[in-house]
Coordinates of C-alpha atoms and ligand atoms in Angstrom, one line a residue:
M1 CA 56.5 2.2 0.9
K2 CA 55.6 5.1 1.2
A3 CA 51.6 6.8 1.3
Q4 CA 53.2 9.0 -2.7
N5 CA 54.6 5.4 -3.8
I6 CA 51.5 3.5 -3.2
I7 CA 49.0 5.8 -5.1
A8 CA 51.4 6.5 -7.9
A9 CA 51.4 2.3 -7.8
K10 CA 47.8 2.2 -8.3
R11 CA 47.7 4.7 -10.4
D12 CA 49.7 3.1 -13.1
G13 CA 47.5 0.0 -12.6
Q14 CA 50.0 -2.1 -10.7
E15 CA 48.4 -4.6 -8.4
L16 CA 49.0 -3.5 -4.8
A17 CA 50.4 -6.0 -1.9
D18 CA 48.4 -6.8 0.6
S19 CA 50.2 -5.0 3.0
D20 CA 50.3 -1.8 0.9
I21 CA 47.1 -1.8 1.7
R22 CA 46.8 -2.4 5.0
Q23 CA 49.7 0.2 6.0
F24 CA 47.1 2.4 3.5
V25 CA 44.3 2.1 5.8
A26 CA 46.0 1.8 9.2
G27 CA 47.9 5.4 8.4
Y28 CA 45.0 7.2 7.0
T29 CA 42.9 6.2 10.3
S30 CA 45.8 6.8 12.7
G31 CA 45.8 10.4 10.4
E32 CA 49.5 10.2 9.3
I33 CA 47.4 10.0 5.7
A34 CA 45.9 12.5 4.4
D35 CA 42.0 13.0 3.0
Y36 CA 44.4 14.5 -0.5
Q37 CA 45.9 11.5 -0.1
M38 CA 43.2 8.6 0.5
S39 CA 40.7 10.6 -2.0
A40 CA 44.0 10.3 -4.7
F41 CA 43.9 6.8 -3.8
L42 CA 40.4 6.0 -4.2
M43 CA 40.3 7.4 -7.9
A44 CA 42.9 5.3 -8.6
A45 CA 41.6 2.8 -6.7
Y46 CA 38.6 3.6 -9.0
I47 CA 39.2 4.0 -12.6
R48 CA 41.8 0.9 -12.5
G49 CA 40.3 -1.0 -10.6
L50 CA 40.7 -3.4 -7.6
S51 CA 41.9 -7.0 -8.0
F52 CA 40.1 -9.4 -5.8
D53 CA 42.6 -9.7 -3.5
E54 CA 42.9 -6.1 -3.2
T55 CA 39.6 -6.1 -2.9
T56 CA 39.8 -9.1 0.3
S57 CA 42.9 -6.9 1.9
L58 CA 41.1 -3.6 2.2
T59 CA 37.9 -5.4 3.5
L60 CA 40.8 -6.7 6.4
A61 CA 42.4 -3.1 6.6
M62 CA 38.9 -1.7 7.2
I63 CA 37.3 -4.7 9.5
E64 CA 41.2 -4.2 11.2
S65 CA 40.4 -0.2 12.1
G66 CA 38.1 -0.7 15.1
K67 CA 36.4 -3.2 16.9
V68 CA 34.9 -7.3 15.9
L69 CA 32.1 -7.9 17.7
D70 CA 32.6 -11.3 19.8
L71 CA 29.6 -13.1 19.8
S72 CA 32.1 -16.4 21.2
S73 CA 28.9 -17.2 24.1
I74 CA 26.0 -17.0 22.1
A75 CA 25.5 -20.2 20.7
A76 CA 22.9 -20.0 17.9
T77 CA 23.8 -19.4 14.5
K78 CA 24.5 -15.8 13.8
V79 CA 22.7 -14.4 10.5
D80 CA 22.5 -11.4 9.0
K81 CA 21.6 -9.6 6.0
H82 CA 21.9 -6.9 4.1
S83 CA 19.8 -4.9 1.3
T84 CA 22.2 -2.4 -1.3
G85 CA 18.5 -0.9 -0.8
G86 CA 16.1 1.2 -2.9
I87 CA 13.1 2.6 -2.5
G88 CA 10.1 1.2 -0.1
D89 CA 12.9 -1.1 1.2
K90 CA 11.7 -1.7 4.7
T91 CA 12.8 -5.6 4.5
T92 CA 14.6 -5.8 8.1
L93 CA 12.2 -4.0 9.4
A94 CA 10.3 -7.6 9.2
L95 CA 12.6 -10.2 8.0
V96 CA 15.0 -9.7 11.2
P97 CA 12.1 -10.6 13.9
M98 CA 11.5 -13.7 11.5
L99 CA 14.6 -14.2 11.3
A100 CA 14.8 -14.5 15.3
A101 CA 11.8 -16.3 15.2
C102 CA 13.3 -19.0 13.4
G103 CA 15.8 -19.1 16.7
F104 CA 19.1 -17.6 15.0
T105 CA 20.2 -15.0 16.3
V106 CA 20.0 -11.6 14.2
P107 CA 23.0 -8.8 14.8
K108 CA 22.0 -5.7 12.6
M109 CA 23.2 -2.7 12.3
S110 CA 21.7 -0.5 9.7
G111 CA 22.0 3.3 8.5
R112 CA 19.7 6.4 7.9
G113 CA 18.4 7.2 4.7
L114 CA 20.6 9.4 1.9
G115 CA 19.7 10.6 -1.5
F116 CA 16.0 9.3 -1.9
T117 CA 17.0 5.9 -0.1
G118 CA 15.5 5.3 3.2
G119 CA 17.6 4.2 6.4
T120 CA 16.5 1.3 8.7
V121 CA 17.7 3.8 11.0
D122 CA 14.9 6.3 10.9
K123 CA 12.1 4.3 9.9
L124 CA 12.4 2.6 14.0
E125 CA 13.1 5.8 14.9
S126 CA 9.4 7.1 14.0
I127 CA 8.4 4.0 16.7
P128 CA 8.3 7.1 19.6
G129 CA 11.1 6.1 22.3
F130 CA 13.1 4.0 20.0
N131 CA 16.4 3.7 20.9
T132 CA 19.1 2.7 17.4
T133 CA 22.3 4.5 19.8
L134 CA 23.2 1.1 21.6
S135 CA 26.5 0.6 22.9
L136 CA 29.0 -2.5 22.0
E137 CA 28.6 -4.5 25.4
R138 CA 23.6 -3.0 25.3
F139 CA 24.4 -4.7 21.7
V140 CA 25.9 -7.9 22.8
K141 CA 23.9 -8.3 25.4
Q142 CA 19.8 -7.9 24.1
L143 CA 21.4 -10.3 21.2
A144 CA 22.0 -13.1 24.2
E145 CA 18.6 -12.1 25.7
I146 CA 16.2 -11.5 22.8
G147 CA 18.1 -13.0 19.9
A148 CA 17.8 -10.2 18.2
A149 CA 18.6 -6.4 18.5
I150 CA 18.7 -3.0 15.3
A151 CA 21.3 -0.3 15.8
G152 CA 22.3 2.4 14.1
Q153 CA 26.2 1.3 12.7
S154 CA 28.5 1.3 16.4
S155 CA 31.1 4.1 15.3
E156 CA 33.3 1.4 16.8
I157 CA 33.3 -0.8 14.2
T158 CA 35.0 -0.2 11.1
P159 CA 35.7 3.5 11.5
A160 CA 37.8 3.6 8.4
D161 CA 35.0 2.7 6.2
K162 CA 33.3 5.8 7.7
M163 CA 35.8 7.9 7.6
I164 CA 36.4 6.3 3.8
Y165 CA 32.8 6.7 2.3
A166 CA 32.7 10.5 3.3
L167 CA 35.3 10.6 1.1
R168 CA 34.1 8.7 -1.5
D169 CA 30.9 10.3 -1.3
V170 CA 32.3 13.9 -2.4
T171 CA 34.5 13.0 -4.5
A172 CA 32.9 10.6 -6.5
T173 CA 33.8 7.2 -5.9
V174 CA 31.3 5.2 -4.0
D175 CA 29.8 3.5 -7.9
S176 CA 33.0 1.1 -7.5
I177 CA 32.2 -2.6 -6.9
P178 CA 35.4 -2.7 -5.5
L179 CA 34.9 -0.3 -3.2
I180 CA 31.9 -0.7 -2.4
A181 CA 32.4 -5.0 -1.6
A182 CA 34.8 -4.0 0.9
S183 CA 32.8 -1.7 2.6
I184 CA 29.7 -3.4 3.1
M185 CA 31.5 -6.7 3.6
S186 CA 34.0 -5.3 6.0
K187 CA 31.0 -4.0 8.4
K188 CA 29.0 -7.6 7.7
I189 CA 32.5 -9.4 9.2
A190 CA 33.0 -7.5 11.9
C191 CA 29.8 -7.9 13.0
S192 CA 30.2 -11.9 13.1
G193 CA 27.9 -12.7 11.2
E194 CA 28.9 -16.1 10.2
V195 CA 25.9 -16.8 7.7
I196 CA 25.5 -13.8 5.6
L197 CA 22.8 -12.7 2.2
L198 CA 22.8 -10.3 0.3
D199 CA 19.9 -8.5 -0.8
V200 CA 21.6 -6.7 -4.0
K201 CA 19.3 -3.9 -6.0
V202 CA 18.3 -3.5 -9.7
G203 CA 17.6 -1.1 -11.5
S204 CA 15.6 2.6 -11.3
G205 CA 15.6 2.8 -8.0
A206 CA 18.8 0.8 -6.7
F207 CA 22.6 1.5 -7.1
M208 CA 22.8 -1.3 -9.8
K209 CA 21.1 0.0 -12.8
T210 CA 22.0 -3.2 -14.7
I211 CA 21.7 -7.3 -14.2
E212 CA 25.5 -7.4 -15.6
R213 CA 26.4 -4.9 -12.4
A214 CA 24.7 -6.6 -9.8
R215 CA 25.4 -10.1 -10.4
E216 CA 29.4 -8.3 -10.9
L217 CA 29.0 -6.7 -7.1
S218 CA 27.3 -9.9 -5.9
N219 CA 29.6 -12.3 -7.2
T220 CA 32.2 -10.0 -5.3
M221 CA 30.7 -9.8 -2.3
V222 CA 30.2 -13.6 -2.0
A223 CA 33.5 -14.2 -3.1
I224 CA 34.4 -12.1 -0.1
G225 CA 32.4 -13.3 2.6
T226 CA 33.5 -17.6 1.6
N227 CA 37.5 -16.4 1.1
L228 CA 36.9 -15.2 5.1
N229 CA 35.5 -18.5 5.7
R230 CA 31.5 -17.1 6.2
R231 CA 28.7 -18.6 4.5
V232 CA 27.2 -15.9 2.3
G233 CA 24.6 -15.9 -0.2
A234 CA 23.0 -13.8 -2.6
L235 CA 19.8 -12.4 -4.5
I236 CA 19.7 -10.2 -6.7
T237 CA 16.4 -8.8 -7.0
D238 CA 14.1 -6.5 -8.1
M239 CA 13.5 -2.5 -7.9
S240 CA 12.2 -1.2 -11.2
Q241 CA 9.4 0.5 -9.2
P242 CA 9.2 0.4 -5.1
L243 CA 8.5 -2.1 -3.3
G244 CA 5.6 -2.6 -1.3
R245 CA 3.1 0.2 -1.3
A246 CA 4.7 2.3 1.6
I247 CA 7.5 5.1 1.3
G248 CA 8.4 7.3 3.7
N249 CA 9.2 6.8 7.5
A250 CA 6.3 6.1 9.5
L251 CA 4.0 4.6 7.1
E252 CA 7.2 2.2 5.7
M253 CA 6.9 0.9 9.6
S254 CA 3.3 1.0 9.8
E255 CA 3.6 -1.7 7.1
A256 CA 5.9 -3.8 8.0
I257 CA 3.9 -4.2 11.4
E258 CA 0.8 -5.2 9.2
T259 CA 3.5 -7.6 7.6
L260 CA 4.4 -9.4 10.5
R261 CA 0.5 -9.4 11.7
G262 CA -0.2 -11.3 8.1
R263 CA -1.7 -8.5 6.2
G264 CA 1.4 -6.9 4.2
P265 CA 1.2 -6.3 1.0
A266 CA 2.4 -9.6 -1.8
D267 CA 5.3 -8.1 -3.3
F268 CA 6.6 -7.3 0.2
T269 CA 5.4 -10.6 2.0
G270 CA 6.8 -12.7 -0.4
L271 CA 10.3 -10.7 -0.6
C272 CA 10.7 -11.2 3.4
V273 CA 9.8 -15.4 3.4
E274 CA 11.9 -16.4 0.5
L275 CA 15.1 -14.0 2.3
C276 CA 14.5 -15.6 5.1
A277 CA 14.1 -18.7 3.8
V278 CA 17.2 -18.6 2.0
L279 CA 19.0 -17.7 5.4
I280 CA 17.3 -20.4 6.8
N281 CA 18.5 -23.0 3.7
L282 CA 22.5 -21.5 3.4
A283 CA 22.2 -22.1 7.5
E284 CA 20.8 -25.3 7.5
P285 CA 21.6 -26.8 4.0
D286 CA 20.0 -30.2 5.0
C287 CA 16.2 -27.6 5.0
N288 CA 15.7 -27.8 1.4
M289 CA 13.8 -24.6 -0.1
T290 CA 11.0 -25.9 0.4
Q291 CA 10.3 -26.6 4.0
A292 CA 12.4 -23.3 4.6
I293 CA 9.9 -21.4 3.3
D294 CA 7.9 -23.2 5.4
R295 CA 9.6 -22.4 8.4
A296 CA 9.4 -18.7 6.5
R297 CA 6.1 -18.7 6.8
E298 CA 5.0 -20.1 9.9
S299 CA 7.2 -17.3 11.6
L300 CA 4.5 -14.9 10.1
D301 CA 1.2 -17.0 10.1
S302 CA 1.8 -18.3 14.1
G303 CA 2.6 -14.8 15.4
V304 CA 5.6 -15.5 16.6
A305 CA 7.6 -12.9 14.7
S306 CA 5.1 -10.4 15.2
A307 CA 6.0 -10.7 18.9
K308 CA 9.4 -11.3 18.5
F309 CA 9.2 -7.2 17.1
A310 CA 7.0 -6.2 20.6
E311 CA 10.3 -7.9 22.4
I312 CA 13.3 -5.6 20.0
V313 CA 11.2 -2.8 20.5
E314 CA 10.5 -3.5 24.5
A315 CA 14.0 -3.6 24.9
Q316 CA 14.9 -0.7 23.0
G317 CA 12.6 1.9 24.5
G318 CA 10.1 2.0 22.3
D319 CA 6.4 2.3 22.6
I320 CA 5.1 -1.2 22.1
R321 CA 0.8 0.2 21.7
V322 CA 1.8 1.2 18.5
L323 CA 2.5 -2.7 17.1
D324 CA -1.5 -2.6 18.3
D325 CA -2.1 0.7 17.1
P326 CA 0.2 2.0 13.7
S327 CA -2.1 5.2 14.0
L328 CA 0.5 6.2 17.4
L329 CA 3.5 7.0 14.6
P330 CA 3.8 10.0 13.3
Q331 CA 0.8 10.7 11.4
A332 CA 0.7 13.9 8.2
N333 CA -1.5 17.0 8.1
I334 CA -2.2 17.0 4.3
V335 CA -3.6 13.3 2.7
H336 CA -3.8 14.3 -1.3
S337 CA -5.0 11.7 -4.2
V338 CA -3.2 10.9 -6.8
C339 CA -5.8 10.3 -9.6
S340 CA -5.2 9.2 -13.4
R341 CA -5.6 11.1 -16.3
S342 CA -5.7 8.5 -18.2
A343 CA -7.4 4.8 -18.2
G344 CA -5.0 1.7 -19.2
V345 CA -2.4 -0.8 -17.4
V346 CA 0.3 1.0 -15.2
S347 CA 3.1 -0.1 -18.0
R348 CA 6.3 1.6 -16.1
I349 CA 7.0 3.6 -12.4
D350 CA 9.8 5.3 -11.9
A351 CA 10.7 4.1 -8.6
A352 CA 13.7 6.9 -8.1
G353 CA 11.7 9.1 -9.4
I354 CA 9.0 8.3 -5.8
G355 CA 11.7 8.1 -3.9
E356 CA 12.8 12.1 -4.9
A357 CA 9.1 12.6 -4.4
A358 CA 8.8 11.4 -0.5
S359 CA 12.0 13.7 -0.4
A360 CA 10.5 16.5 -1.5
L361 CA 8.1 15.6 1.0
G362 CA 10.9 16.0 3.8
A363 CA 11.0 11.9 3.9
G364 CA 14.2 11.7 3.3
R365 CA 17.8 13.6 3.7
Q366 CA 20.4 15.2 1.1
R367 CA 23.3 15.8 3.8
K368 CA 23.9 13.7 7.0
E369 CA 23.4 16.2 9.0
N370 CA 19.8 16.7 7.8
G371 CA 16.6 16.2 10.0
I372 CA 14.0 14.2 8.3
D373 CA 9.9 14.7 9.1
P374 CA 8.6 11.0 10.2
A375 CA 4.9 11.7 8.7
V376 CA 5.8 11.7 5.1
G377 CA 5.6 9.6 2.5
V378 CA 4.1 8.2 -0.3
L379 CA 1.5 4.8 -0.5
I380 CA 1.7 3.7 -4.1
E381 CA -1.8 2.4 -4.9
K382 CA -1.3 1.4 -8.4
K383 CA 1.4 -1.3 -8.7
I384 CA 2.8 -2.3 -12.9
G385 CA 0.5 -4.8 -14.6
D386 CA -3.0 -3.0 -12.5
T387 CA -5.9 -1.8 -14.7
V388 CA -6.7 1.7 -14.6
K389 CA -9.9 3.4 -15.4
S390 CA -9.1 7.7 -15.4
G391 CA -10.0 9.3 -12.0
D392 CA -8.4 6.2 -9.8
V393 CA -5.9 6.9 -7.3
L394 CA -3.0 5.8 -8.0
A395 CA -0.9 7.3 -5.3
I396 CA -1.9 9.0 -1.9
I397 CA 0.3 12.0 -0.8
H398 CA 1.1 12.1 3.5
G399 CA 2.4 15.4 3.6
N400 CA 2.9 18.4 6.1
D401 CA 3.7 21.4 3.6
P402 CA 1.3 22.7 0.4
T403 CA 3.8 23.4 -1.4
A404 CA 6.0 20.0 -1.2
V405 CA 2.9 18.2 -1.8
D406 CA 2.2 20.2 -4.4
C407 CA 5.3 19.7 -5.9
A408 CA 5.1 15.7 -4.9
D409 CA 1.8 15.8 -7.0
K410 CA 3.4 16.5 -10.4
I411 CA 6.8 14.2 -9.5
I412 CA 4.7 11.4 -9.1
R413 CA 2.5 12.3 -11.7
R414 CA 5.7 11.8 -14.2
C415 CA 6.5 8.7 -12.6
Y416 CA 3.9 6.9 -14.0
T417 CA 3.4 5.7 -17.2
V418 CA -0.2 4.0 -18.3
G419 CA -0.2 2.3 -21.7
A420 CA -1.9 -0.7 -23.7
E421 CA -0.2 -3.6 -22.1
A422 CA 2.8 -4.4 -19.3
N423 CA 5.9 -7.0 -18.5
I424 CA 4.8 -7.4 -14.5
P425 CA 9.3 -7.8 -14.3
P426 CA 9.6 -11.1 -11.5
L427 CA 10.2 -9.8 -8.3
I428 CA 13.2 -12.4 -7.2
V429 CA 15.8 -12.4 -10.3
E430 CA 18.5 -14.1 -9.8
R431 CA 20.1 -16.5 -7.1
I432 CA 24.1 -16.3 -6.4
Ligands
LIG1 N1 26.3 1.1 0.8 C1 27.9 0.7 1.9 O1 28.1 0.8 3.4 N2 29.0 1.3 1.6 C2 28.8 1.5 0.3 O2 29.7 1.7 -0.1 C3 27.8 1.5 -0.7 C4 27.0 1.1 -0.3

């Protein structure tokens, strides 16, 4: 079918054949189909939706546009996780070494931060010397040698997704469940994870604002992966307040290091243990959740996960001294406390607003080409359910520019609601 006929069929609500979708994506990747035609297709898909079969075809088409990692020489089970992203979500930094410590191979490709959510690659690069640009050969070699590698998304894997995502970003077509599901699952499958866990965030600081949308995205991704012979599970987890205490690249890195040493905040540690345990349980169904939680905790308590992280940092050229002395990570010049003007219980923290404050300080980028300041960010001192007195510190700003610190102070103040009582949201909302 000609490109315009495929667009017209989708515009008119018809279901496209697998061959039409694969031909359309291949044509776009090779340059035969123009940006404006792909944009029209994406808008038609956004408005009309895609059936499950169409979403699977789109996933396969994006996988076929590039290389698929060949990890067949590695005997261990390959496990991967993906988080849909949120404020203070540094889970990958702790979970990858925990999983490697549990005997799995973890091929982790991650993104940079855009908007108010941070990216794993930016957080890792706050470690002096840490190299996140690995060739596929080096990535696979490191996996074979130490069982884990964390790198930026390779341009050789699912290049069609990269091109299509850039168009979606500027054509108001990001927020579509089938398009998000195909985008995420194509990358996960091309990275050869045999067992995949999706951490779908829900709440004010997440892409998915409601449980219904989070459930729909989770079910779609689990079904795509299962259909393509992967063992896939999803956890819907809370993002109605920032995860852990730290938001900002070096601050989050430092919190992940502390967590690997067993000194992390309870909510973040609990989430890492739960995600690790669910992956163990998916990979080894004979290991029930109680046993899996014990194994996940043991990876932290024994120091094996922390040692594994040191191996990853060393293999990727990072300065391993930061693991013993996080003060060697970039430090901000200004440390400013935001104090409460009222007394009561913290009943709400606007997670997206805290992300905006961190962005205003320079921790995030508005455009892909912008730089970031690794040192700046926010430490949350009071979380939902904590009691506060007037004058108590709600949050601590780490900044390098007095005007930005002032602006972040105002934003953070607006993010906190101190009232008479609070409903503490459960961290794990649902397992799919
Ligand atoms: N993350 C992705 O990788 N793709 C999307 O479409 C949205 C979030």
